[in-house]
PDB file of C-alpha atoms in Angstrom:
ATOM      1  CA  UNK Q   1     -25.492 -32.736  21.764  1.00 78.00           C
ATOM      2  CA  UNK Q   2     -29.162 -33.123  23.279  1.00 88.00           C
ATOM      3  CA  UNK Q   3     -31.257 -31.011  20.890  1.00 90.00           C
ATOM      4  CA  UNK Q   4     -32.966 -29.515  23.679  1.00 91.00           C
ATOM      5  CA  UNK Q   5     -29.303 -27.959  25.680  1.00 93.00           C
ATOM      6  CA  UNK Q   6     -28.703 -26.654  21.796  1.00 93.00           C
ATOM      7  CA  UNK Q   7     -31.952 -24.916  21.864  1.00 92.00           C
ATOM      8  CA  UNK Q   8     -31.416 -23.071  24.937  1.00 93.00           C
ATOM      9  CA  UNK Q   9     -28.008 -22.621  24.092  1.00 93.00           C
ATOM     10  CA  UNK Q  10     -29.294 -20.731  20.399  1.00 91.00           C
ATOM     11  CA  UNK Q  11     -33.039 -19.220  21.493  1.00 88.00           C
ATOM     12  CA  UNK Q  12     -30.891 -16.906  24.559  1.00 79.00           C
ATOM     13  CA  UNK Q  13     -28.433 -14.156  23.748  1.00 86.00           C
ATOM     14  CA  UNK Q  14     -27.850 -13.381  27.550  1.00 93.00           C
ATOM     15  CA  UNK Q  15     -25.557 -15.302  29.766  1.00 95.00           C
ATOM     16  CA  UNK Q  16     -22.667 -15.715  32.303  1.00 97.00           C
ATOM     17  CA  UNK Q  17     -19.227 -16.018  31.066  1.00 97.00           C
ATOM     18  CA  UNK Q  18     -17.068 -17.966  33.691  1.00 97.00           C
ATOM     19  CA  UNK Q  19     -13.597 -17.311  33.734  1.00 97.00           C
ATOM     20  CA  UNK Q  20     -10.689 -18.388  36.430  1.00 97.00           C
ATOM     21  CA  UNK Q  21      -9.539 -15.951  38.790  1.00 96.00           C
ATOM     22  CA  UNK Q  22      -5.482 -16.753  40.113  1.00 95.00           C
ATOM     23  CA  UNK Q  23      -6.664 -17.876  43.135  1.00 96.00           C
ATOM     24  CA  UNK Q  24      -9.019 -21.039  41.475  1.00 96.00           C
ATOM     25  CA  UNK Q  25     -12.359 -19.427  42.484  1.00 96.00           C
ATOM     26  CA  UNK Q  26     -14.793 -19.092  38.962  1.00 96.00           C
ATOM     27  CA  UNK Q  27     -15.276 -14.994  38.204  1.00 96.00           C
ATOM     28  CA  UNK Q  28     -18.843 -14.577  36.737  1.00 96.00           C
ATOM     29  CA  UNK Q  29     -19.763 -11.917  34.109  1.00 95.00           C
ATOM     30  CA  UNK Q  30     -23.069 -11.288  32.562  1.00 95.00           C
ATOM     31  CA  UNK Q  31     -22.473 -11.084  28.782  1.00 95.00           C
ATOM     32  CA  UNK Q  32     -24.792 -10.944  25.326  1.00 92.00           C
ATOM     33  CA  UNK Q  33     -23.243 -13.618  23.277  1.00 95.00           C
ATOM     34  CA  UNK Q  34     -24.004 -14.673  19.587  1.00 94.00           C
ATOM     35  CA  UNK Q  35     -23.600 -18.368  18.955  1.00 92.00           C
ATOM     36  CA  UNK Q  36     -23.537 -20.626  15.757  1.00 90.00           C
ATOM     37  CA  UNK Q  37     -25.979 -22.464  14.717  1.00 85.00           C
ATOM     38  CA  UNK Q  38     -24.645 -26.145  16.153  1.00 85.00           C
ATOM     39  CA  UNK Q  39     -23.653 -24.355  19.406  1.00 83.00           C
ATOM     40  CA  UNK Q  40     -19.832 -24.423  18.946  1.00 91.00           C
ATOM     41  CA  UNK Q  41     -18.564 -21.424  18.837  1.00 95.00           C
ATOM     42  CA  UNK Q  42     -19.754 -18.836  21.271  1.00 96.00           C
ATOM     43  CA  UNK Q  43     -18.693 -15.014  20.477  1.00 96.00           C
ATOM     44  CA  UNK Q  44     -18.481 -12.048  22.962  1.00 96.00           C
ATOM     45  CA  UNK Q  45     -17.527  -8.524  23.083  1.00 96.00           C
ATOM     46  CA  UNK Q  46     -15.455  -7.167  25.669  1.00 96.00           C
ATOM     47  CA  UNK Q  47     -13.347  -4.438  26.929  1.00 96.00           C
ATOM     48  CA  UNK Q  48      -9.576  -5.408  26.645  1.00 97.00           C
ATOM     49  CA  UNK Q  49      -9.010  -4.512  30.988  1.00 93.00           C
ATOM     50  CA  UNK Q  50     -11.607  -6.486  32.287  1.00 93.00           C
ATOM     51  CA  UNK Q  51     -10.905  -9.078  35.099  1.00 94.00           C
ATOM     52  CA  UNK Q  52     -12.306 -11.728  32.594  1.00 95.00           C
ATOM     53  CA  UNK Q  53      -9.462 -10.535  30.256  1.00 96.00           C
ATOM     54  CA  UNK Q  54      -7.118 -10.817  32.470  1.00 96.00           C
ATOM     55  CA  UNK Q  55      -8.203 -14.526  33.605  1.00 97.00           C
ATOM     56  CA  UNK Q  56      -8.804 -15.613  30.336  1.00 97.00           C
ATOM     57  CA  UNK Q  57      -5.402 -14.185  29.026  1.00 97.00           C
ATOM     58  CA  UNK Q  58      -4.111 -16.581  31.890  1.00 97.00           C
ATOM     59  CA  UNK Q  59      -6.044 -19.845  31.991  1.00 97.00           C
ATOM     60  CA  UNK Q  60      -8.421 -20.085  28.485  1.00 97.00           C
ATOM     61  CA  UNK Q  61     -11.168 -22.483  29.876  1.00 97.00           C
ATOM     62  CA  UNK Q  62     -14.656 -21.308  29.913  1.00 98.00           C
ATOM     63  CA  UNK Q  63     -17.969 -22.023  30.366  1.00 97.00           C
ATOM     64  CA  UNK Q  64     -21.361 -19.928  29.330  1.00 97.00           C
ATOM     65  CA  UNK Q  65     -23.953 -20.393  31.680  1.00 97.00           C
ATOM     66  CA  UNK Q  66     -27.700 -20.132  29.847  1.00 96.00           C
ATOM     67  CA  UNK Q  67     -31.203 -20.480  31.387  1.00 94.00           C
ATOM     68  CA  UNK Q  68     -34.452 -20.715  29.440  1.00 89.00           C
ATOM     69  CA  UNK Q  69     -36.887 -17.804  29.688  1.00 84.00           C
ATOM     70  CA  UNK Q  70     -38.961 -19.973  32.589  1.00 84.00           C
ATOM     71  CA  UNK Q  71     -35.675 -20.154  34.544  1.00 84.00           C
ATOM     72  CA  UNK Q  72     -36.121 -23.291  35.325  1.00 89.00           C
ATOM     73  CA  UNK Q  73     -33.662 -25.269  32.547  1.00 93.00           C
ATOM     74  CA  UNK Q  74     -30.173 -24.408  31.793  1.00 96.00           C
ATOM     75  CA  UNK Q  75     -27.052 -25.092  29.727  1.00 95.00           C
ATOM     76  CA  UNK Q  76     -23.653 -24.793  30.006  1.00 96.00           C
ATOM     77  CA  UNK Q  77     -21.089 -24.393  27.220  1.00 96.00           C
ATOM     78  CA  UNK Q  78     -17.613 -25.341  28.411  1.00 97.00           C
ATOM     79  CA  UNK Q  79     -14.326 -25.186  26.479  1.00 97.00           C
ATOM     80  CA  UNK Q  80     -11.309 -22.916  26.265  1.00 97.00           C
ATOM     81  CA  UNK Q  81     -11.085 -19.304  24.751  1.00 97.00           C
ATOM     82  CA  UNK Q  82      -9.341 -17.311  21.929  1.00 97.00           C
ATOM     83  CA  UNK Q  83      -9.162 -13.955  22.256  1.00 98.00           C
ATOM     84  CA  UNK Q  84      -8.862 -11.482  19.212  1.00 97.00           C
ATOM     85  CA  UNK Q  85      -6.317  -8.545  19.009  1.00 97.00           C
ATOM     86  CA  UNK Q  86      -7.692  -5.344  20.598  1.00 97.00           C
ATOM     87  CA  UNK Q  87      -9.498  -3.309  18.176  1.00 98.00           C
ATOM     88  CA  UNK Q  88      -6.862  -0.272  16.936  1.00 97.00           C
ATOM     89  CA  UNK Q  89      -8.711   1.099  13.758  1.00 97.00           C
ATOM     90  CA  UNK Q  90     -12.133   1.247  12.616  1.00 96.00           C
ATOM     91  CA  UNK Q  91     -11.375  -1.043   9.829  1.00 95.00           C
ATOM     92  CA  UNK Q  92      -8.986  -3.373  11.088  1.00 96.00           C
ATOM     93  CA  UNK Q  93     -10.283  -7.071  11.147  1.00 97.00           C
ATOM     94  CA  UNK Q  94     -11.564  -6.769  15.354  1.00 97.00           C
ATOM     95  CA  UNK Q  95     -13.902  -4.338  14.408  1.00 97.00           C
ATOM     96  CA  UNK Q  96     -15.138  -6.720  11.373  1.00 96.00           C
ATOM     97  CA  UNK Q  97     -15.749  -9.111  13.805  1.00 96.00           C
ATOM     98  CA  UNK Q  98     -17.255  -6.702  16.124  1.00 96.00           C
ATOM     99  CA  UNK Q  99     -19.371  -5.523  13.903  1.00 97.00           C
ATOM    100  CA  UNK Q 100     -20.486  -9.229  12.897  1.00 95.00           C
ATOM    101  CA  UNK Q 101     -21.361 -10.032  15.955  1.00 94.00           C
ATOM    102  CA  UNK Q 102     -23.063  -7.028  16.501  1.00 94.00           C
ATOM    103  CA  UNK Q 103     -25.371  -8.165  13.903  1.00 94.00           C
ATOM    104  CA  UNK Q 104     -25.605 -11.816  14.971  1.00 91.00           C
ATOM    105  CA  UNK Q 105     -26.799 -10.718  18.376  1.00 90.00           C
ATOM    106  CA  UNK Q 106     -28.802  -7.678  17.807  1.00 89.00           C
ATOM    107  CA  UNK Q 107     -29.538  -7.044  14.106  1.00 91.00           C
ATOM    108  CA  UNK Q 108     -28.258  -3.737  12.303  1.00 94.00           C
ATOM    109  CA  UNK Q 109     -26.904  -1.067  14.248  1.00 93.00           C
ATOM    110  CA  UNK Q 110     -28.450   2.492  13.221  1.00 93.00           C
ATOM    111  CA  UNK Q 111     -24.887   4.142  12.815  1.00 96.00           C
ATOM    112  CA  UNK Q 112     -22.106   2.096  11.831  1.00 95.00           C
ATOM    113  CA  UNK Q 113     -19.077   4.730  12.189  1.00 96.00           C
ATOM    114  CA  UNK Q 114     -20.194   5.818  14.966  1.00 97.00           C
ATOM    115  CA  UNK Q 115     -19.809   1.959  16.552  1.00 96.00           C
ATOM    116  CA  UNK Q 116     -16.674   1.351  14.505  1.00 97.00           C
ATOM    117  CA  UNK Q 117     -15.519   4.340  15.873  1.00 97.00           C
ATOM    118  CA  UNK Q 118     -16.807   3.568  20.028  1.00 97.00           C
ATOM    119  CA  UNK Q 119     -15.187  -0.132  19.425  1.00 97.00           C
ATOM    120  CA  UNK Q 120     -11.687   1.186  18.715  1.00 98.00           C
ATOM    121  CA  UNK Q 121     -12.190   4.047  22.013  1.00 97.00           C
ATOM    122  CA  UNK Q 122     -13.538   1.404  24.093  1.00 97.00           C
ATOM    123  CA  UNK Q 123     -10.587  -0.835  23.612  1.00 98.00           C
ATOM    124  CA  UNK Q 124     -12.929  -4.319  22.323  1.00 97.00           C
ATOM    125  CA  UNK Q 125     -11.927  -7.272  21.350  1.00 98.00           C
ATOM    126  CA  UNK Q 126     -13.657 -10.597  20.743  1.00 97.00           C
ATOM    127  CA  UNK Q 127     -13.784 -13.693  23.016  1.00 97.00           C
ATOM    128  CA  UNK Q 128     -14.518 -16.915  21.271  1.00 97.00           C
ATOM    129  CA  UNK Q 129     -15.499 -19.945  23.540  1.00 97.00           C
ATOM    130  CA  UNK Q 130     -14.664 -23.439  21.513  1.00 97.00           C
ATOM    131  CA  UNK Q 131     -17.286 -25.472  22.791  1.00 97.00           C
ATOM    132  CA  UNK Q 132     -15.991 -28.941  23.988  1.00 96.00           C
ATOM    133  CA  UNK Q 133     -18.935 -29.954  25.969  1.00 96.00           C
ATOM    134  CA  UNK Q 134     -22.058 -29.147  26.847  1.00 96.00           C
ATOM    135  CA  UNK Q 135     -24.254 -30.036  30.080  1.00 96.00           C
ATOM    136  CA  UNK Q 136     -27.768 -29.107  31.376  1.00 95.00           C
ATOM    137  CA  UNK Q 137     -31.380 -29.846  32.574  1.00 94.00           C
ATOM    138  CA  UNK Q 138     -33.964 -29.491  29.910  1.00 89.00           C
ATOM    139  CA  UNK Q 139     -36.928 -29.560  31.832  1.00 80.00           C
ATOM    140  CA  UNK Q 140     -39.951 -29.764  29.204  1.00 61.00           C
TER     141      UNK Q 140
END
C-alpha cells in the first residue's frame, strides 16, 4: 500500500461508509472510524436499524471514503464487512468491542457505565471493513 493512502487512511477518524442500497445505487454515511495501524481493518459503531445495516446485512462490500485535512487528497478503503451481534448486555463481548473502539477513536470516555449502559439502549453493534484494496490521490 502507498505509504502516503495509509497515512490518510490512519491521521483521519472521520469518513464516509459506502454501502449498497437493493436497487445498486452506493448509500453514503458519515461515520468516526478507528483503524489499525497497517490500514486493514476499519471499525465502526452503529445503530443495528440503520439503512447501512440493512445494506450491509445484504451485500457486505464496502468502501471508506477519507480526505486529508486540505481536502484536496483522498483514500478509499474497499473490501467487504462483518458485522458483530447487537449489543444485549453491558458486558457482553459487543460492548467490549464498543468500548475498544471507543478508545481507539476518541481516548477514555469520562463514564464507562453510563456508555456500556447507552450502547446496549441504543441497539450498537460493530462494523468491521476487511480492507482488500486501497486507492487514492496523495497530492503532496
Amino acid at each position: 500500500m502507498d505509504p502516503a493512502l495509509r497515512e490518510i487512511l490512519t491521521s483521519g477518524g472521520t469518513g464516509a461508509l459506502t454501502s449498497i442500497k437493493r436497487d445498486g445505487q452506493p448509500q453514503l454515511s458519515m461515520v468516526t472510524y478507528a483503524i489499525d495501524p497497517e490500514a486493514t481493518l476499519v471499525r465502526v459503531s452503529t445503530t443495528d436499524g440503520r439503512a447501512k445495516v440493512a445494506n450491509l446485512r445484504r451485500d457486505p462490500r464496502s468502501s471508506l471514503f477519507v480526505t486529508s485535512s486540505s481536502g484536496w487528497s483522498y483514500a478509499v478503503a474497499q473490501g467487504t464487512v462483518e458485522l458483530s451481534p447487537v449489543a444485549a448486555a453491558p458486558d457482553d463481548p459487543t460492548v467490549e468491542s464498543l468500548v475498544q473502539l471507543y478508545r481507539d477513536a476518541n481516548g477514555e470516555h469520562p463514564d464507562w457505565d453510563d456508555y456500556r449502559r447507552a450502547m446496549v439502549a441504543d441497539r450498537r453493534l460493530v462494523v468491521r471493513l476487511s480492507v482488500d484494496h486501497v486507492y487514492g490521490v496523495a497530492q503532496g
